[in-house]
Amino acid sequence: MPSLMNRDELRSALENAIQGKSANKSPFSLAWAEGSLSREHLARWAENHYHYVGPFADYLAYLYARTPDHMTEAKDFLLANMYEEEIGGDRHTDLLIRFAEACGTTRERVTDPDNMSPTTRALQSWCYAVAMREDPVVAVAGLVVGLESQVPSIYRKQTPTLREKYGFSDEEVEFFDLHIVSDEIHGERGYQ
């Protein structure tokens, strides 16, 4: 039986697993950063992204409930993350809807699960499955390190384009500015 990795070995293994697979290298992310997408493309992205990030606090809640009581730092981190997603200032989903409306879609279209693509439905299902079934360490590695920690590098490339090329206001892109900062903190805490 192989031995367990220490903290530094686990972090290195997780960083290596993500390297080369980051979503910021996807054709869609690159097109966004170049400013070659239409507002309609961005609206469809927001309609789908809502159904991935909307239940993020739910994923964390399942994980929180399954985390052993002696892992108090981990539980505190999960609870703080849920708080920030749901009630710490503006709800993150409300900020995303504000951006979506600025792209030309409606709150109703964004929140309607029938507008979710099959790929987004699969991602949402995977997130729920990981949160409900995997060991809490594995779930944090997948949800927080694997997904949430990638967000700052993606949004750092996309947000300037939203302002400069598309002409969005600071208020309309607040969702992105917030996640550049908060998800960097969450991602780092996920490694811990």
PDB file of C-alpha atoms in Angstrom:
ATOM      1  CA  MET A   1       0.000   0.000   0.000  1.00  0.00           C
ATOM      2  CA  PRO A   2       1.450   3.384  -0.944  1.00  0.00           C
ATOM      3  CA  SER A   3       2.117   5.859   1.843  1.00  0.00           C
ATOM      4  CA  LEU A   4       0.121   9.049   2.251  1.00  0.00           C
ATOM      5  CA  MET A   5       1.594  12.246   0.856  1.00  0.00           C
ATOM      6  CA  ASN A   6       2.613  15.017   3.183  1.00  0.00           C
ATOM      7  CA  ARG A   7       1.090  18.485   2.719  1.00  0.00           C
ATOM      8  CA  ASP A   8       3.818  19.742   0.350  1.00  0.00           C
ATOM      9  CA  GLU A   9       3.722  16.586  -1.777  1.00  0.00           C
ATOM     10  CA  LEU A  10      -0.070  16.789  -2.048  1.00  0.00           C
ATOM     11  CA  ARG A  11       0.061  20.449  -3.071  1.00  0.00           C
ATOM     12  CA  SER A  12       2.688  19.697  -5.708  1.00  0.00           C
ATOM     13  CA  ALA A  13       0.636  16.764  -7.028  1.00  0.00           C
ATOM     14  CA  LEU A  14      -2.504  18.926  -7.234  1.00  0.00           C
ATOM     15  CA  GLU A  15      -0.672  21.766  -8.986  1.00  0.00           C
ATOM     16  CA  ASN A  16       0.805  19.293 -11.481  1.00  0.00           C
ATOM     17  CA  ALA A  17      -2.628  17.756 -12.105  1.00  0.00           C
ATOM     18  CA  ILE A  18      -4.084  21.169 -12.958  1.00  0.00           C
ATOM     19  CA  GLN A  19      -1.124  22.335 -15.035  1.00  0.00           C
ATOM     20  CA  GLY A  20      -1.884  22.185 -18.730  1.00  0.00           C
ATOM     21  CA  LYS A  21      -5.596  21.587 -18.097  1.00  0.00           C
ATOM     22  CA  SER A  22      -6.580  25.074 -17.032  1.00  0.00           C
ATOM     23  CA  ALA A  23      -9.797  26.414 -18.498  1.00  0.00           C
ATOM     24  CA  ASN A  24      -8.023  29.684 -19.316  1.00  0.00           C
ATOM     25  CA  LYS A  25      -6.459  27.898 -22.300  1.00  0.00           C
ATOM     26  CA  SER A  26      -9.795  26.771 -23.746  1.00  0.00           C
ATOM     27  CA  PRO A  27     -10.788  28.221 -27.141  1.00  0.00           C
ATOM     28  CA  PHE A  28     -13.761  29.994 -25.553  1.00  0.00           C
ATOM     29  CA  SER A  29     -11.636  31.633 -22.846  1.00  0.00           C
ATOM     30  CA  LEU A  30      -9.041  32.694 -25.411  1.00  0.00           C
ATOM     31  CA  ALA A  31     -11.725  34.139 -27.717  1.00  0.00           C
ATOM     32  CA  TRP A  32     -13.190  36.013 -24.745  1.00  0.00           C
ATOM     33  CA  ALA A  33      -9.789  37.445 -23.758  1.00  0.00           C
ATOM     34  CA  GLU A  34      -9.218  38.522 -27.380  1.00  0.00           C
ATOM     35  CA  GLY A  35     -12.625  40.207 -27.493  1.00  0.00           C
ATOM     36  CA  SER A  36     -13.898  38.136 -30.413  1.00  0.00           C
ATOM     37  CA  LEU A  37     -17.134  36.956 -28.765  1.00  0.00           C
ATOM     38  CA  SER A  38     -20.466  38.723 -29.155  1.00  0.00           C
ATOM     39  CA  ARG A  39     -22.551  39.925 -26.234  1.00  0.00           C
ATOM     40  CA  GLU A  40     -24.945  37.115 -27.126  1.00  0.00           C
ATOM     41  CA  HIS A  41     -22.128  34.596 -26.575  1.00  0.00           C
ATOM     42  CA  LEU A  42     -21.432  36.190 -23.200  1.00  0.00           C
ATOM     43  CA  ALA A  43     -25.139  36.067 -22.336  1.00  0.00           C
ATOM     44  CA  ARG A  44     -25.299  32.334 -23.108  1.00  0.00           C
ATOM     45  CA  TRP A  45     -22.148  31.814 -21.027  1.00  0.00           C
ATOM     46  CA  ALA A  46     -23.767  33.651 -18.085  1.00  0.00           C
ATOM     47  CA  GLU A  47     -26.975  31.614 -18.431  1.00  0.00           C
ATOM     48  CA  ASN A  48     -24.916  28.445 -18.123  1.00  0.00           C
ATOM     49  CA  HIS A  49     -22.380  29.663 -15.586  1.00  0.00           C
ATOM     50  CA  TYR A  50     -25.204  30.536 -13.202  1.00  0.00           C
ATOM     51  CA  HIS A  51     -26.144  26.858 -12.947  1.00  0.00           C
ATOM     52  CA  TYR A  52     -22.589  25.902 -12.040  1.00  0.00           C
ATOM     53  CA  VAL A  53     -21.842  28.689  -9.541  1.00  0.00           C
ATOM     54  CA  GLY A  54     -25.407  29.146  -8.288  1.00  0.00           C
ATOM     55  CA  PRO A  55     -25.353  25.947  -6.236  1.00  0.00           C
ATOM     56  CA  PHE A  56     -21.679  26.303  -5.180  1.00  0.00           C
ATOM     57  CA  ALA A  57     -22.687  26.974  -1.565  1.00  0.00           C
ATOM     58  CA  ASP A  58     -24.848  23.826  -1.747  1.00  0.00           C
ATOM     59  CA  TYR A  59     -21.839  21.768  -2.845  1.00  0.00           C
ATOM     60  CA  LEU A  60     -19.876  23.203   0.063  1.00  0.00           C
ATOM     61  CA  ALA A  61     -22.763  22.554   2.473  1.00  0.00           C
ATOM     62  CA  TYR A  62     -22.832  18.853   1.578  1.00  0.00           C
ATOM     63  CA  LEU A  63     -19.097  18.767   2.045  1.00  0.00           C
ATOM     64  CA  TYR A  64     -19.318  20.667   5.345  1.00  0.00           C
ATOM     65  CA  ALA A  65     -21.864  18.187   6.703  1.00  0.00           C
ATOM     66  CA  ARG A  66     -19.593  15.267   5.819  1.00  0.00           C
ATOM     67  CA  THR A  67     -16.348  16.760   7.137  1.00  0.00           C
ATOM     68  CA  PRO A  68     -15.308  15.180  10.456  1.00  0.00           C
ATOM     69  CA  ASP A  69     -15.772  17.406  13.502  1.00  0.00           C
ATOM     70  CA  HIS A  70     -12.083  17.255  14.419  1.00  0.00           C
ATOM     71  CA  MET A  71     -11.246  19.072  11.148  1.00  0.00           C
ATOM     72  CA  THR A  72     -12.361  22.418  12.591  1.00  0.00           C
ATOM     73  CA  GLU A  73     -10.154  24.596  10.361  1.00  0.00           C
ATOM     74  CA  ALA A  74     -11.546  22.905   7.260  1.00  0.00           C
ATOM     75  CA  LYS A  75     -15.112  23.271   8.518  1.00  0.00           C
ATOM     76  CA  ASP A  76     -14.514  26.945   9.340  1.00  0.00           C
ATOM     77  CA  PHE A  77     -13.119  27.517   5.833  1.00  0.00           C
ATOM     78  CA  LEU A  78     -16.115  25.824   4.184  1.00  0.00           C
ATOM     79  CA  LEU A  79     -18.568  27.799   6.309  1.00  0.00           C
ATOM     80  CA  ALA A  80     -16.828  31.109   5.529  1.00  0.00           C
ATOM     81  CA  ASN A  81     -16.808  30.257   1.821  1.00  0.00           C
ATOM     82  CA  MET A  82     -20.551  29.469   1.914  1.00  0.00           C
ATOM     83  CA  TYR A  83     -21.215  32.732   3.739  1.00  0.00           C
ATOM     84  CA  GLU A  84     -19.313  34.744   1.124  1.00  0.00           C
ATOM     85  CA  GLU A  85     -21.182  33.034  -1.722  1.00  0.00           C
ATOM     86  CA  GLU A  86     -24.619  33.600  -0.241  1.00  0.00           C
ATOM     87  CA  ILE A  87     -24.825  36.565   2.119  1.00  0.00           C
ATOM     88  CA  GLY A  88     -21.440  38.253   2.507  1.00  0.00           C
ATOM     89  CA  GLY A  89     -22.318  41.527   0.802  1.00  0.00           C
ATOM     90  CA  ASP A  90     -23.992  41.049  -2.568  1.00  0.00           C
ATOM     91  CA  ARG A  91     -24.880  37.468  -3.448  1.00  0.00           C
ATOM     92  CA  HIS A  92     -22.497  36.225  -6.079  1.00  0.00           C
ATOM     93  CA  THR A  93     -25.364  34.972  -8.224  1.00  0.00           C
ATOM     94  CA  ASP A  94     -26.976  38.425  -8.181  1.00  0.00           C
ATOM     95  CA  LEU A  95     -23.721  39.924  -9.465  1.00  0.00           C
ATOM     96  CA  LEU A  96     -23.632  37.323 -12.237  1.00  0.00           C
ATOM     97  CA  ILE A  97     -27.245  38.104 -13.162  1.00  0.00           C
ATOM     98  CA  ARG A  98     -26.364  41.814 -13.309  1.00  0.00           C
ATOM     99  CA  PHE A  99     -23.624  40.975 -15.826  1.00  0.00           C
ATOM    100  CA  ALA A 100     -25.986  38.701 -17.782  1.00  0.00           C
ATOM    101  CA  GLU A 101     -28.613  41.434 -18.028  1.00  0.00           C
ATOM    102  CA  ALA A 102     -25.935  43.848 -19.287  1.00  0.00           C
ATOM    103  CA  CYS A 103     -25.216  41.251 -22.002  1.00  0.00           C
ATOM    104  CA  GLY A 104     -28.849  41.394 -23.109  1.00  0.00           C
ATOM    105  CA  THR A 105     -30.482  38.410 -21.441  1.00  0.00           C
ATOM    106  CA  THR A 106     -32.994  38.354 -18.585  1.00  0.00           C
ATOM    107  CA  ARG A 107     -33.001  37.131 -14.997  1.00  0.00           C
ATOM    108  CA  GLU A 108     -35.708  34.654 -15.994  1.00  0.00           C
ATOM    109  CA  ARG A 109     -33.573  33.122 -18.761  1.00  0.00           C
ATOM    110  CA  VAL A 110     -30.538  32.947 -16.472  1.00  0.00           C
ATOM    111  CA  THR A 111     -32.356  31.190 -13.632  1.00  0.00           C
ATOM    112  CA  ASP A 112     -34.321  28.791 -15.877  1.00  0.00           C
ATOM    113  CA  PRO A 113     -32.629  25.367 -15.650  1.00  0.00           C
ATOM    114  CA  ASP A 114     -34.038  24.477 -19.076  1.00  0.00           C
ATOM    115  CA  ASN A 115     -31.536  26.943 -20.573  1.00  0.00           C
ATOM    116  CA  MET A 116     -28.624  24.954 -19.166  1.00  0.00           C
ATOM    117  CA  SER A 117     -26.531  23.118 -21.759  1.00  0.00           C
ATOM    118  CA  PRO A 118     -25.930  19.368 -21.349  1.00  0.00           C
ATOM    119  CA  THR A 119     -22.270  20.099 -20.579  1.00  0.00           C
ATOM    120  CA  THR A 120     -23.206  22.492 -17.780  1.00  0.00           C
ATOM    121  CA  ARG A 121     -25.713  19.981 -16.412  1.00  0.00           C
ATOM    122  CA  ALA A 122     -22.932  17.376 -16.374  1.00  0.00           C
ATOM    123  CA  LEU A 123     -20.563  19.750 -14.552  1.00  0.00           C
ATOM    124  CA  GLN A 124     -23.236  20.579 -11.995  1.00  0.00           C
ATOM    125  CA  SER A 125     -23.964  16.871 -11.483  1.00  0.00           C
ATOM    126  CA  TRP A 126     -20.256  16.134 -11.082  1.00  0.00           C
ATOM    127  CA  CYS A 127     -19.940  18.869  -8.445  1.00  0.00           C
ATOM    128  CA  TYR A 128     -22.869  17.465  -6.475  1.00  0.00           C
ATOM    129  CA  ALA A 129     -21.514  13.916  -6.767  1.00  0.00           C
ATOM    130  CA  VAL A 130     -18.051  14.932  -5.578  1.00  0.00           C
ATOM    131  CA  ALA A 131     -19.476  16.928  -2.665  1.00  0.00           C
ATOM    132  CA  MET A 132     -21.814  14.121  -1.581  1.00  0.00           C
ATOM    133  CA  ARG A 133     -19.724  11.028  -2.198  1.00  0.00           C
ATOM    134  CA  GLU A 134     -16.003  11.687  -2.140  1.00  0.00           C
ATOM    135  CA  ASP A 135     -13.794  11.841   0.916  1.00  0.00           C
ATOM    136  CA  PRO A 136     -13.779  15.471   2.113  1.00  0.00           C
ATOM    137  CA  VAL A 137     -10.087  15.882   1.232  1.00  0.00           C
ATOM    138  CA  VAL A 138     -10.770  14.651  -2.305  1.00  0.00           C
ATOM    139  CA  ALA A 139     -13.856  16.869  -2.580  1.00  0.00           C
ATOM    140  CA  VAL A 140     -11.924  19.990  -1.528  1.00  0.00           C
ATOM    141  CA  ALA A 141      -9.185  19.064  -4.006  1.00  0.00           C
ATOM    142  CA  GLY A 142     -11.753  18.785  -6.802  1.00  0.00           C
ATOM    143  CA  LEU A 143     -14.112  21.649  -6.026  1.00  0.00           C
ATOM    144  CA  VAL A 144     -11.908  24.254  -4.386  1.00  0.00           C
ATOM    145  CA  VAL A 145      -8.439  23.541  -5.749  1.00  0.00           C
ATOM    146  CA  GLY A 146      -9.439  22.027  -9.090  1.00  0.00           C
ATOM    147  CA  LEU A 147     -12.212  24.466  -9.983  1.00  0.00           C
ATOM    148  CA  GLU A 148     -12.341  27.529  -7.749  1.00  0.00           C
ATOM    149  CA  SER A 149      -8.583  28.164  -7.702  1.00  0.00           C
ATOM    150  CA  GLN A 150      -8.494  28.463 -11.516  1.00  0.00           C
ATOM    151  CA  VAL A 151     -10.945  31.352 -11.609  1.00  0.00           C
ATOM    152  CA  PRO A 152      -8.543  34.245 -10.856  1.00  0.00           C
ATOM    153  CA  SER A 153      -6.185  33.403 -13.733  1.00  0.00           C
ATOM    154  CA  ILE A 154      -9.133  33.140 -16.133  1.00  0.00           C
ATOM    155  CA  TYR A 155     -10.890  36.326 -15.035  1.00  0.00           C
ATOM    156  CA  ARG A 156      -7.652  38.361 -14.963  1.00  0.00           C
ATOM    157  CA  LYS A 157      -7.431  37.827 -18.735  1.00  0.00           C
ATOM    158  CA  GLN A 158     -11.122  38.357 -19.451  1.00  0.00           C
ATOM    159  CA  THR A 159     -12.073  41.288 -17.231  1.00  0.00           C
ATOM    160  CA  PRO A 160      -9.941  43.983 -18.923  1.00  0.00           C
ATOM    161  CA  THR A 161     -11.485  42.956 -22.250  1.00  0.00           C
ATOM    162  CA  LEU A 162     -14.980  43.316 -20.794  1.00  0.00           C
ATOM    163  CA  ARG A 163     -14.231  46.935 -19.913  1.00  0.00           C
ATOM    164  CA  GLU A 164     -12.034  47.952 -22.849  1.00  0.00           C
ATOM    165  CA  LYS A 165     -13.511  46.053 -25.813  1.00  0.00           C
ATOM    166  CA  TYR A 166     -17.123  45.518 -24.761  1.00  0.00           C
ATOM    167  CA  GLY A 167     -17.585  48.717 -22.730  1.00  0.00           C
ATOM    168  CA  PHE A 168     -19.039  47.151 -19.578  1.00  0.00           C
ATOM    169  CA  SER A 169     -19.080  49.328 -16.467  1.00  0.00           C
ATOM    170  CA  ASP A 170     -17.329  48.489 -13.200  1.00  0.00           C
ATOM    171  CA  GLU A 171     -20.705  47.638 -11.665  1.00  0.00           C
ATOM    172  CA  GLU A 172     -21.546  45.260 -14.529  1.00  0.00           C
ATOM    173  CA  VAL A 173     -18.260  43.336 -14.140  1.00  0.00           C
ATOM    174  CA  GLU A 174     -18.209  43.325 -10.325  1.00  0.00           C
ATOM    175  CA  PHE A 175     -18.805  39.548 -10.375  1.00  0.00           C
ATOM    176  CA  PHE A 176     -15.419  39.059 -12.044  1.00  0.00           C
ATOM    177  CA  ASP A 177     -13.507  41.558  -9.903  1.00  0.00           C
ATOM    178  CA  LEU A 178     -14.849  39.928  -6.743  1.00  0.00           C
ATOM    179  CA  HIS A 179     -13.857  36.432  -7.837  1.00  0.00           C
ATOM    180  CA  ILE A 180     -10.345  37.424  -8.840  1.00  0.00           C
ATOM    181  CA  VAL A 181      -9.746  38.264  -5.179  1.00  0.00           C
ATOM    182  CA  SER A 182     -12.013  35.861  -3.275  1.00  0.00           C
ATOM    183  CA  ASP A 183     -11.260  32.736  -5.290  1.00  0.00           C
ATOM    184  CA  GLU A 184      -7.529  33.317  -5.021  1.00  0.00           C
ATOM    185  CA  ILE A 185      -7.954  33.268  -1.238  1.00  0.00           C
ATOM    186  CA  HIS A 186     -10.286  30.246  -1.386  1.00  0.00           C
ATOM    187  CA  GLY A 187      -7.945  28.356  -3.699  1.00  0.00           C
ATOM    188  CA  GLU A 188      -4.967  28.957  -1.422  1.00  0.00           C
ATOM    189  CA  ARG A 189      -6.950  27.904   1.644  1.00  0.00           C
ATOM    190  CA  GLY A 190      -8.044  24.784  -0.230  1.00  0.00           C
ATOM    191  CA  TYR A 191      -4.414  23.736  -0.495  1.00  0.00           C
ATOM    192  CA  GLN A 192      -4.083  24.066   3.257  1.00  0.00           C
TER     193      GLN A 192
END
